[in-house]
Amino acid sequence: MSAADFNDLTPAEFMYAWVGWMELEENRVRQAWERERWAVWILTSIQMEQKHRQPMTQMFPLPWETLPAEVEELTLDERRERVKQLLKNEKDI
C-alpha cells in the first residue's frame, strides 16, 4: 500500500485492512508451527517403539487446538450478589 493510499483510508477502512493483515500473519505463524511440529513429531516417532507412539496432536498440542474451558453460567442470585459486591466496592473508592 502506498503512502497516499494509506493517508486516504478512513478509520473503518484502516481497521478492516489491519484485521485482514493480522489474520494473514496469524495464518503464517500457525503454518510455521504446524511444519515445525510435524518435523519434530517425525523425528521423535522414528526413535520410539510403535506401542509408545501417539498422534501428533496428542504429543505436541498447539494452543489453538485446545478447547477453551466452559464458562459456568451464574444463577440469578449469584448475579445479584455480584452486583451488590461491585456497588459496595465502588462506594469504598
Short mmCIF file of N, CA, C and O in Angstrom, two decimals:
data_model
loop_
_atom_site.label_atom_id
_atom_site.label_comp_id
_atom_site.label_asym_id
_atom_site.label_seq_id
_atom_site.Cartn_x
_atom_site.Cartn_y
_atom_site.Cartn_z
N MET A 1 0.86 -1.17 0.00
CA MET A 1 0.00 0.00 0.00
C MET A 1 0.90 1.23 0.00
O MET A 1 1.83 1.34 0.78
N SER A 2 0.59 2.12 -0.86
CA SER A 2 1.40 3.34 -0.95
C SER A 2 1.03 4.29 0.18
O SER A 2 -0.01 4.16 0.82
N ALA A 3 1.90 5.25 0.43
CA ALA A 3 1.65 6.23 1.48
C ALA A 3 0.39 7.05 1.19
O ALA A 3 -0.38 7.35 2.10
N ALA A 4 0.16 7.36 -0.08
CA ALA A 4 -1.03 8.13 -0.45
C ALA A 4 -2.30 7.32 -0.17
O ALA A 4 -3.28 7.85 0.34
N ASP A 5 -2.26 6.03 -0.51
CA ASP A 5 -3.42 5.18 -0.23
C ASP A 5 -3.66 5.07 1.27
O ASP A 5 -4.80 5.09 1.74
N PHE A 6 -2.57 4.94 2.02
CA PHE A 6 -2.70 4.86 3.48
C PHE A 6 -3.32 6.13 4.04
O PHE A 6 -4.21 6.07 4.89
N ASN A 7 -2.88 7.27 3.56
CA ASN A 7 -3.41 8.54 4.06
C ASN A 7 -4.87 8.74 3.70
O ASN A 7 -5.58 9.47 4.39
N ASP A 8 -5.33 8.11 2.62
CA ASP A 8 -6.72 8.27 2.19
C ASP A 8 -7.68 7.34 2.91
O ASP A 8 -8.90 7.45 2.73
N LEU A 9 -7.16 6.42 3.72
CA LEU A 9 -8.04 5.47 4.42
C LEU A 9 -8.86 6.15 5.50
O LEU A 9 -8.36 7.03 6.22
N THR A 10 -10.10 5.73 5.61
CA THR A 10 -10.91 6.16 6.74
C THR A 10 -10.55 5.26 7.92
O THR A 10 -9.94 4.20 7.72
N PRO A 11 -10.91 5.63 9.14
CA PRO A 11 -10.61 4.75 10.28
C PRO A 11 -11.20 3.35 10.12
O PRO A 11 -10.55 2.36 10.44
N ALA A 12 -12.41 3.27 9.59
CA ALA A 12 -13.04 1.95 9.39
C ALA A 12 -12.27 1.14 8.36
O ALA A 12 -12.02 -0.06 8.55
N GLU A 13 -11.87 1.77 7.27
CA GLU A 13 -11.10 1.07 6.24
C GLU A 13 -9.75 0.60 6.79
O GLU A 13 -9.29 -0.50 6.49
N PHE A 14 -9.12 1.46 7.60
CA PHE A 14 -7.87 1.07 8.22
C PHE A 14 -8.05 -0.15 9.11
O PHE A 14 -7.25 -1.09 9.08
N MET A 15 -9.12 -0.17 9.91
CA MET A 15 -9.37 -1.32 10.79
C MET A 15 -9.59 -2.59 9.98
O MET A 15 -9.08 -3.65 10.35
N TYR A 16 -10.35 -2.50 8.89
CA TYR A 16 -10.56 -3.69 8.05
C TYR A 16 -9.24 -4.18 7.45
O TYR A 16 -8.97 -5.38 7.42
N ALA A 17 -8.42 -3.26 7.01
CA ALA A 17 -7.12 -3.64 6.44
C ALA A 17 -6.23 -4.26 7.51
O ALA A 17 -5.56 -5.26 7.28
N TRP A 18 -6.24 -3.67 8.69
CA TRP A 18 -5.41 -4.19 9.78
C TRP A 18 -5.87 -5.57 10.22
O TRP A 18 -5.05 -6.46 10.45
N VAL A 19 -7.18 -5.76 10.35
CA VAL A 19 -7.71 -7.08 10.74
C VAL A 19 -7.34 -8.12 9.68
O VAL A 19 -6.93 -9.24 10.02
N GLY A 20 -7.46 -7.78 8.43
CA GLY A 20 -7.07 -8.70 7.36
C GLY A 20 -5.60 -9.05 7.41
O GLY A 20 -5.22 -10.22 7.26
N TRP A 21 -4.77 -8.05 7.66
CA TRP A 21 -3.33 -8.29 7.76
C TRP A 21 -3.00 -9.19 8.95
O TRP A 21 -2.18 -10.09 8.86
N MET A 22 -3.68 -8.94 10.09
CA MET A 22 -3.44 -9.75 11.29
C MET A 22 -3.85 -11.20 11.06
O MET A 22 -3.17 -12.12 11.51
N GLU A 23 -4.96 -11.43 10.36
CA GLU A 23 -5.38 -12.80 10.06
C GLU A 23 -4.35 -13.49 9.18
O GLU A 23 -4.03 -14.67 9.38
N LEU A 24 -3.83 -12.78 8.21
CA LEU A 24 -2.80 -13.33 7.34
C LEU A 24 -1.55 -13.70 8.13
O LEU A 24 -0.99 -14.79 7.96
N GLU A 25 -1.12 -12.80 9.01
CA GLU A 25 0.06 -13.07 9.83
C GLU A 25 -0.17 -14.26 10.76
O GLU A 25 0.70 -15.10 10.95
N GLU A 26 -1.37 -14.32 11.34
CA GLU A 26 -1.69 -15.44 12.24
C GLU A 26 -1.65 -16.76 11.48
O GLU A 26 -1.12 -17.76 11.99
N ASN A 27 -2.16 -16.78 10.27
CA ASN A 27 -2.12 -17.99 9.46
C ASN A 27 -0.68 -18.38 9.12
O ASN A 27 -0.33 -19.57 9.14
N ARG A 28 0.16 -17.41 8.82
CA ARG A 28 1.57 -17.70 8.53
C ARG A 28 2.27 -18.31 9.74
O ARG A 28 3.01 -19.28 9.62
N VAL A 29 2.02 -17.74 10.91
CA VAL A 29 2.64 -18.25 12.13
C VAL A 29 2.14 -19.67 12.43
O VAL A 29 2.92 -20.56 12.76
N ARG A 30 0.85 -19.87 12.28
CA ARG A 30 0.30 -21.21 12.53
C ARG A 30 0.88 -22.25 11.58
O ARG A 30 1.22 -23.35 11.99
N GLN A 31 1.00 -21.88 10.32
CA GLN A 31 1.58 -22.82 9.35
C GLN A 31 3.02 -23.15 9.70
O GLN A 31 3.44 -24.30 9.59
N ALA A 32 3.78 -22.16 10.15
CA ALA A 32 5.17 -22.41 10.54
C ALA A 32 5.22 -23.35 11.73
O ALA A 32 6.04 -24.29 11.76
N TRP A 33 4.36 -23.14 12.72
CA TRP A 33 4.34 -24.03 13.88
C TRP A 33 3.89 -25.43 13.50
O TRP A 33 4.39 -26.42 14.04
N GLU A 34 2.93 -25.53 12.59
CA GLU A 34 2.46 -26.86 12.13
C GLU A 34 3.60 -27.62 11.46
O GLU A 34 3.79 -28.81 11.70
N ARG A 35 4.36 -26.94 10.61
CA ARG A 35 5.51 -27.59 9.95
C ARG A 35 6.55 -28.03 10.97
O ARG A 35 7.08 -29.14 10.88
N GLU A 36 6.83 -27.17 11.92
CA GLU A 36 7.83 -27.49 12.93
C GLU A 36 7.37 -28.67 13.78
O GLU A 36 8.15 -29.57 14.08
N ARG A 37 6.10 -28.67 14.17
CA ARG A 37 5.57 -29.78 14.97
C ARG A 37 5.65 -31.08 14.21
O ARG A 37 6.01 -32.11 14.76
N TRP A 38 5.29 -31.04 12.93
CA TRP A 38 5.34 -32.25 12.12
C TRP A 38 6.76 -32.80 12.05
O TRP A 38 6.98 -34.00 12.22
N ALA A 39 7.74 -31.93 11.83
CA ALA A 39 9.13 -32.37 11.74
C ALA A 39 9.61 -32.97 13.06
O ALA A 39 10.25 -34.03 13.07
N VAL A 40 9.29 -32.33 14.16
CA VAL A 40 9.70 -32.85 15.47
C VAL A 40 9.00 -34.17 15.76
O VAL A 40 9.59 -35.10 16.30
N TRP A 41 7.73 -34.26 15.41
CA TRP A 41 6.98 -35.49 15.65
C TRP A 41 7.57 -36.65 14.85
O TRP A 41 7.73 -37.75 15.38
N ILE A 42 7.93 -36.41 13.60
CA ILE A 42 8.54 -37.46 12.78
C ILE A 42 9.85 -37.91 13.41
O ILE A 42 10.11 -39.11 13.57
N LEU A 43 10.71 -36.97 13.77
CA LEU A 43 12.00 -37.32 14.35
C LEU A 43 11.84 -38.03 15.69
O LEU A 43 12.64 -38.91 16.03
N THR A 44 10.84 -37.66 16.46
CA THR A 44 10.60 -38.30 17.74
C THR A 44 10.01 -39.70 17.54
O THR A 44 10.42 -40.66 18.20
N SER A 45 9.08 -39.83 16.61
CA SER A 45 8.39 -41.10 16.41
C SER A 45 9.30 -42.20 15.88
O SER A 45 9.14 -43.36 16.25
N ILE A 46 10.26 -41.85 15.04
CA ILE A 46 11.12 -42.89 14.50
C ILE A 46 12.06 -43.45 15.55
O ILE A 46 12.63 -44.53 15.37
N GLN A 47 12.19 -42.76 16.67
CA GLN A 47 13.05 -43.24 17.75
C GLN A 47 12.29 -44.00 18.82
O GLN A 47 12.90 -44.55 19.74
N MET A 48 10.98 -44.04 18.71
CA MET A 48 10.15 -44.70 19.72
C MET A 48 9.63 -46.02 19.19
O MET A 48 9.46 -46.21 17.99
N GLU A 49 9.34 -46.93 20.11
CA GLU A 49 8.67 -48.16 19.72
C GLU A 49 7.25 -47.81 19.32
O GLU A 49 6.65 -46.87 19.83
N GLN A 50 6.70 -48.61 18.43
CA GLN A 50 5.38 -48.28 17.88
C GLN A 50 4.31 -48.24 18.96
O GLN A 50 3.41 -47.41 18.89
N LYS A 51 4.42 -49.07 19.98
CA LYS A 51 3.38 -49.08 21.02
C LYS A 51 3.39 -47.80 21.86
O LYS A 51 2.41 -47.49 22.52
N HIS A 52 4.50 -47.08 21.85
CA HIS A 52 4.59 -45.83 22.63
C HIS A 52 4.30 -44.59 21.79
O HIS A 52 4.20 -43.49 22.35
N ARG A 53 4.12 -44.74 20.51
CA ARG A 53 3.84 -43.57 19.66
C ARG A 53 2.42 -43.08 19.89
O ARG A 53 1.50 -43.85 20.08
N GLN A 54 2.29 -41.80 19.82
CA GLN A 54 0.98 -41.16 19.97
C GLN A 54 0.74 -40.27 18.76
O GLN A 54 1.67 -39.89 18.06
N PRO A 55 -0.52 -39.91 18.53
CA PRO A 55 -0.79 -38.98 17.43
C PRO A 55 -0.06 -37.64 17.66
O PRO A 55 0.20 -37.24 18.79
N MET A 56 0.25 -37.01 16.57
CA MET A 56 0.99 -35.75 16.61
C MET A 56 0.29 -34.71 17.48
O MET A 56 0.94 -34.02 18.27
N THR A 57 -1.01 -34.60 17.35
CA THR A 57 -1.73 -33.57 18.10
C THR A 57 -1.77 -33.88 19.59
O THR A 57 -1.96 -32.99 20.40
N GLN A 58 -1.61 -35.14 19.94
CA GLN A 58 -1.59 -35.51 21.35
C GLN A 58 -0.19 -35.32 21.95
O GLN A 58 -0.06 -34.87 23.07
N MET A 59 0.84 -35.64 21.18
CA MET A 59 2.21 -35.48 21.68
C MET A 59 2.61 -34.02 21.78
O MET A 59 3.27 -33.61 22.73
N PHE A 60 2.24 -33.26 20.79
CA PHE A 60 2.64 -31.85 20.72
C PHE A 60 1.43 -30.97 20.43
O PHE A 60 1.27 -30.46 19.32
N PRO A 61 0.56 -30.76 21.42
CA PRO A 61 -0.61 -29.91 21.16
C PRO A 61 -0.21 -28.45 21.01
O PRO A 61 0.75 -27.99 21.63
N LEU A 62 -0.94 -27.76 20.17
CA LEU A 62 -0.71 -26.33 19.97
C LEU A 62 -1.83 -25.56 20.65
O LEU A 62 -2.95 -26.06 20.79
N PRO A 63 -1.57 -24.33 21.08
CA PRO A 63 -2.57 -23.59 21.86
C PRO A 63 -3.92 -23.44 21.17
O PRO A 63 -4.95 -23.44 21.83
N TRP A 64 -3.94 -23.29 19.86
CA TRP A 64 -5.22 -23.06 19.19
C TRP A 64 -6.00 -24.35 18.98
O TRP A 64 -7.13 -24.31 18.52
N GLU A 65 -5.45 -25.48 19.35
CA GLU A 65 -6.17 -26.75 19.23
C GLU A 65 -6.93 -27.11 20.50
O GLU A 65 -7.85 -27.90 20.46
N THR A 66 -6.54 -26.53 21.62
CA THR A 66 -7.21 -26.84 22.87
C THR A 66 -8.50 -26.04 22.95
O THR A 66 -8.55 -24.86 22.60
N LEU A 67 -9.52 -26.69 23.42
CA LEU A 67 -10.81 -26.03 23.55
C LEU A 67 -10.82 -25.18 24.80
O LEU A 67 -10.29 -25.59 25.84
N PRO A 68 -11.42 -24.00 24.74
CA PRO A 68 -11.48 -23.17 25.94
C PRO A 68 -12.35 -23.83 27.00
O PRO A 68 -13.30 -24.55 26.69
N ALA A 69 -11.99 -23.61 28.25
CA ALA A 69 -12.78 -24.16 29.35
C ALA A 69 -14.18 -23.56 29.32
O ALA A 69 -14.36 -22.39 29.01
N GLU A 70 -15.13 -24.39 29.64
CA GLU A 70 -16.51 -23.92 29.61
C GLU A 70 -16.73 -22.91 30.73
O GLU A 70 -16.26 -23.09 31.85
N VAL A 71 -17.43 -21.86 30.40
CA VAL A 71 -17.72 -20.82 31.37
C VAL A 71 -19.02 -21.19 32.07
O VAL A 71 -20.02 -21.50 31.44
N GLU A 72 -18.96 -21.19 33.40
CA GLU A 72 -20.16 -21.52 34.16
C GLU A 72 -21.12 -20.33 34.17
O GLU A 72 -20.70 -19.19 34.38
N GLU A 73 -22.37 -20.62 33.94
CA GLU A 73 -23.38 -19.58 34.00
C GLU A 73 -23.73 -19.31 35.45
O GLU A 73 -23.92 -20.23 36.24
N LEU A 74 -23.80 -18.04 35.80
CA LEU A 74 -24.17 -17.67 37.16
C LEU A 74 -25.68 -17.72 37.31
O LEU A 74 -26.43 -17.39 36.38
N THR A 75 -26.13 -18.13 38.47
CA THR A 75 -27.56 -18.11 38.75
C THR A 75 -27.98 -16.67 38.99
O THR A 75 -27.14 -15.78 39.17
N LEU A 76 -29.27 -16.44 39.03
CA LEU A 76 -29.78 -15.09 39.25
C LEU A 76 -29.34 -14.55 40.61
O LEU A 76 -28.94 -13.38 40.72
N ASP A 77 -29.38 -15.39 41.62
CA ASP A 77 -28.95 -14.95 42.95
C ASP A 77 -27.45 -14.63 42.97
O ASP A 77 -27.03 -13.66 43.61
N GLU A 78 -26.64 -15.42 42.27
CA GLU A 78 -25.20 -15.15 42.21
C GLU A 78 -24.93 -13.84 41.48
O GLU A 78 -24.04 -13.07 41.86
N ARG A 79 -25.71 -13.56 40.44
CA ARG A 79 -25.55 -12.30 39.72
C ARG A 79 -25.90 -11.11 40.60
O ARG A 79 -25.20 -10.09 40.61
N ARG A 80 -26.99 -11.23 41.35
CA ARG A 80 -27.39 -10.15 42.25
C ARG A 80 -26.32 -9.90 43.30
O ARG A 80 -26.00 -8.75 43.61
N GLU A 81 -25.78 -10.98 43.86
CA GLU A 81 -24.74 -10.85 44.87
C GLU A 81 -23.50 -10.18 44.28
O GLU A 81 -22.86 -9.34 44.92
N ARG A 82 -23.19 -10.53 43.08
CA ARG A 82 -22.02 -9.93 42.42
C ARG A 82 -22.22 -8.43 42.19
O ARG A 82 -21.31 -7.64 42.39
N VAL A 83 -23.42 -8.05 41.76
CA VAL A 83 -23.72 -6.63 41.55
C VAL A 83 -23.64 -5.88 42.88
O VAL A 83 -23.07 -4.78 42.96
N LYS A 84 -24.17 -6.49 43.94
CA LYS A 84 -24.09 -5.85 45.27
C LYS A 84 -22.63 -5.65 45.68
O LYS A 84 -22.26 -4.60 46.19
N GLN A 85 -21.81 -6.66 45.44
CA GLN A 85 -20.39 -6.56 45.80
C GLN A 85 -19.70 -5.46 44.99
O GLN A 85 -18.91 -4.70 45.53
N LEU A 86 -20.01 -5.39 43.69
CA LEU A 86 -19.41 -4.35 42.85
C LEU A 86 -19.83 -2.95 43.31
O LEU A 86 -19.01 -2.03 43.36
N LEU A 87 -21.12 -2.79 43.65
CA LEU A 87 -21.59 -1.50 44.11
C LEU A 87 -20.95 -1.13 45.45
O LEU A 87 -20.61 0.02 45.68
N LYS A 88 -20.78 -2.13 46.30
CA LYS A 88 -20.13 -1.87 47.59
C LYS A 88 -18.69 -1.44 47.39
O LYS A 88 -18.22 -0.50 48.02
N ASN A 89 -17.99 -2.12 46.49
CA ASN A 89 -16.60 -1.75 46.21
C ASN A 89 -16.49 -0.37 45.59
O ASN A 89 -15.54 0.37 45.84
N GLU A 90 -17.49 0.02 44.78
CA GLU A 90 -17.48 1.33 44.15
C GLU A 90 -17.64 2.43 45.20
O GLU A 90 -17.02 3.49 45.10
N LYS A 91 -18.46 2.19 46.21
CA LYS A 91 -18.68 3.18 47.27
C LYS A 91 -17.42 3.33 48.12
O LYS A 91 -17.16 4.41 48.64
N ASP A 92 -16.64 2.27 48.27
CA ASP A 92 -15.43 2.31 49.09
C ASP A 92 -14.32 3.12 48.44
O ASP A 92 -13.40 3.56 49.11
N ILE A 93 -14.41 3.34 47.15
CA ILE A 93 -13.35 4.04 46.43
C ILE A 93 -13.39 5.51 46.66
O ILE A 93 -13.98 6.26 47.06
#
